[in-house]
């Protein structure tokens, strides 16, 4: 069930993808298909939210750390052995 938290970035990615498609190719598409893209992006984001909500409810609202394969290292240069990890520090 831990792998279900990996779909959390889709909440941002799906509407962004719909916006990009409609921004660049929306004028070339007819109005019905362009609106269908926007509605599908919004509805799929809502479905992802429902799945994540049920995951949190079943997990008793325990936090989950999501390590994306894209952001596994912020700056990495393997030839010199340099790795600066992606991290967030809290301000006190």
mmCIF file of C-alpha atoms in Angstrom:
data_model
loop_
_atom_site.group_PDB
_atom_site.id
_atom_site.type_symbol
_atom_site.label_atom_id
_atom_site.label_comp_id
_atom_site.label_asym_id
_atom_site.label_seq_id
_atom_site.Cartn_x
_atom_site.Cartn_y
_atom_site.Cartn_z
ATOM 1 C CA UNK A 1 0.000 0.000 0.000
ATOM 2 C CA UNK A 2 3.023 2.268 0.381
ATOM 3 C CA UNK A 3 3.383 2.526 -3.398
ATOM 4 C CA UNK A 4 -0.044 4.154 -3.659
ATOM 5 C CA UNK A 5 1.399 7.396 -2.278
ATOM 6 C CA UNK A 6 3.535 7.674 -5.412
ATOM 7 C CA UNK A 7 0.527 8.910 -7.390
ATOM 8 C CA UNK A 8 0.392 12.123 -5.320
ATOM 9 C CA UNK A 9 2.298 14.179 -7.941
ATOM 10 C CA UNK A 10 -0.500 13.431 -10.414
ATOM 11 C CA UNK A 11 -2.630 15.978 -8.540
ATOM 12 C CA UNK A 12 -0.401 18.686 -9.999
ATOM 13 C CA UNK A 13 0.643 16.947 -13.206
ATOM 14 C CA UNK A 14 -2.794 16.124 -14.671
ATOM 15 C CA UNK A 15 -4.292 19.649 -14.624
ATOM 16 C CA UNK A 16 -0.973 21.060 -15.824
ATOM 17 C CA UNK A 17 -0.944 18.638 -18.730
ATOM 18 C CA UNK A 18 -4.516 19.578 -19.645
ATOM 19 C CA UNK A 19 -3.619 23.268 -19.481
ATOM 20 C CA UNK A 20 -0.541 22.821 -21.661
ATOM 21 C CA UNK A 21 -2.476 20.846 -24.269
ATOM 22 C CA UNK A 22 -5.265 23.417 -24.364
ATOM 23 C CA UNK A 23 -2.834 26.342 -24.437
ATOM 24 C CA UNK A 24 -0.719 25.109 -27.329
ATOM 25 C CA UNK A 25 -3.171 23.011 -29.341
ATOM 26 C CA UNK A 26 -6.536 24.315 -28.115
ATOM 27 C CA UNK A 27 -7.022 26.868 -30.916
ATOM 28 C CA UNK A 28 -6.389 24.148 -33.516
ATOM 29 C CA UNK A 29 -8.881 21.756 -31.913
ATOM 30 C CA UNK A 30 -12.600 22.263 -31.991
ATOM 31 C CA UNK A 31 -14.268 23.652 -28.883
ATOM 32 C CA UNK A 32 -15.884 20.374 -27.880
ATOM 33 C CA UNK A 33 -12.625 18.386 -27.875
ATOM 34 C CA UNK A 34 -10.749 21.178 -26.107
ATOM 35 C CA UNK A 35 -13.339 21.302 -23.331
ATOM 36 C CA UNK A 36 -13.260 17.497 -23.110
ATOM 37 C CA UNK A 37 -9.513 17.651 -22.418
ATOM 38 C CA UNK A 38 -10.034 20.164 -19.603
ATOM 39 C CA UNK A 39 -12.896 18.220 -18.044
ATOM 40 C CA UNK A 40 -10.970 14.937 -18.248
ATOM 41 C CA UNK A 41 -7.917 16.499 -16.588
ATOM 42 C CA UNK A 42 -10.029 17.914 -13.755
ATOM 43 C CA UNK A 43 -12.079 14.751 -13.267
ATOM 44 C CA UNK A 44 -9.016 12.507 -13.244
ATOM 45 C CA UNK A 45 -7.412 14.770 -10.636
ATOM 46 C CA UNK A 46 -10.512 14.365 -8.482
ATOM 47 C CA UNK A 47 -10.323 10.573 -8.866
ATOM 48 C CA UNK A 48 -6.655 10.625 -7.820
ATOM 49 C CA UNK A 49 -7.629 12.717 -4.801
ATOM 50 C CA UNK A 50 -10.330 10.205 -3.842
ATOM 51 C CA UNK A 51 -7.857 7.323 -4.110
ATOM 52 C CA UNK A 52 -5.302 9.168 -1.974
ATOM 53 C CA UNK A 53 -7.974 10.089 0.567
ATOM 54 C CA UNK A 54 -9.015 6.459 0.911
ATOM 55 C CA UNK A 55 -5.334 5.503 1.216
ATOM 56 C CA UNK A 56 -4.850 7.994 4.053
ATOM 57 C CA UNK A 57 -8.065 6.898 5.723
ATOM 58 C CA UNK A 58 -7.019 3.250 5.583
ATOM 59 C CA UNK A 59 -3.546 4.135 6.816
ATOM 60 C CA UNK A 60 -4.984 6.038 9.826
ATOM 61 C CA UNK A 61 -3.623 9.325 8.440
ATOM 62 C CA UNK A 62 0.007 8.340 8.904
ATOM 63 C CA UNK A 63 2.376 10.356 6.720
ATOM 64 C CA UNK A 64 4.124 8.745 3.792
ATOM 65 C CA UNK A 65 7.395 9.898 2.287
ATOM 66 C CA UNK A 66 7.225 10.058 -1.480
ATOM 67 C CA UNK A 67 10.617 9.701 -3.155
ATOM 68 C CA UNK A 68 10.232 10.426 -6.830
ATOM 69 C CA UNK A 69 12.734 8.799 -9.161
ATOM 70 C CA UNK A 70 13.210 12.153 -10.894
ATOM 71 C CA UNK A 71 14.151 13.970 -7.686
ATOM 72 C CA UNK A 72 16.278 11.307 -6.009
ATOM 73 C CA UNK A 73 19.254 13.652 -5.979
ATOM 74 C CA UNK A 74 19.198 17.401 -6.397
ATOM 75 C CA UNK A 75 22.724 17.761 -7.769
ATOM 76 C CA UNK A 76 24.640 14.624 -8.609
ATOM 77 C CA UNK A 77 28.029 14.348 -10.302
ATOM 78 C CA UNK A 78 29.123 10.698 -10.073
ATOM 79 C CA UNK A 79 32.564 11.227 -11.618
ATOM 80 C CA UNK A 80 33.738 13.346 -8.680
ATOM 81 C CA UNK A 81 31.552 11.702 -6.039
ATOM 82 C CA UNK A 82 29.442 14.813 -5.401
ATOM 83 C CA UNK A 83 25.841 14.386 -4.334
ATOM 84 C CA UNK A 84 23.656 17.094 -2.827
ATOM 85 C CA UNK A 85 20.331 15.524 -1.802
ATOM 86 C CA UNK A 86 16.895 17.025 -2.286
ATOM 87 C CA UNK A 87 15.771 18.179 1.136
ATOM 88 C CA UNK A 88 13.594 20.718 2.846
ATOM 89 C CA UNK A 89 14.649 22.336 6.057
ATOM 90 C CA UNK A 90 12.147 23.829 8.446
ATOM 91 C CA UNK A 91 12.614 27.397 9.622
ATOM 92 C CA UNK A 92 12.500 27.806 13.369
#
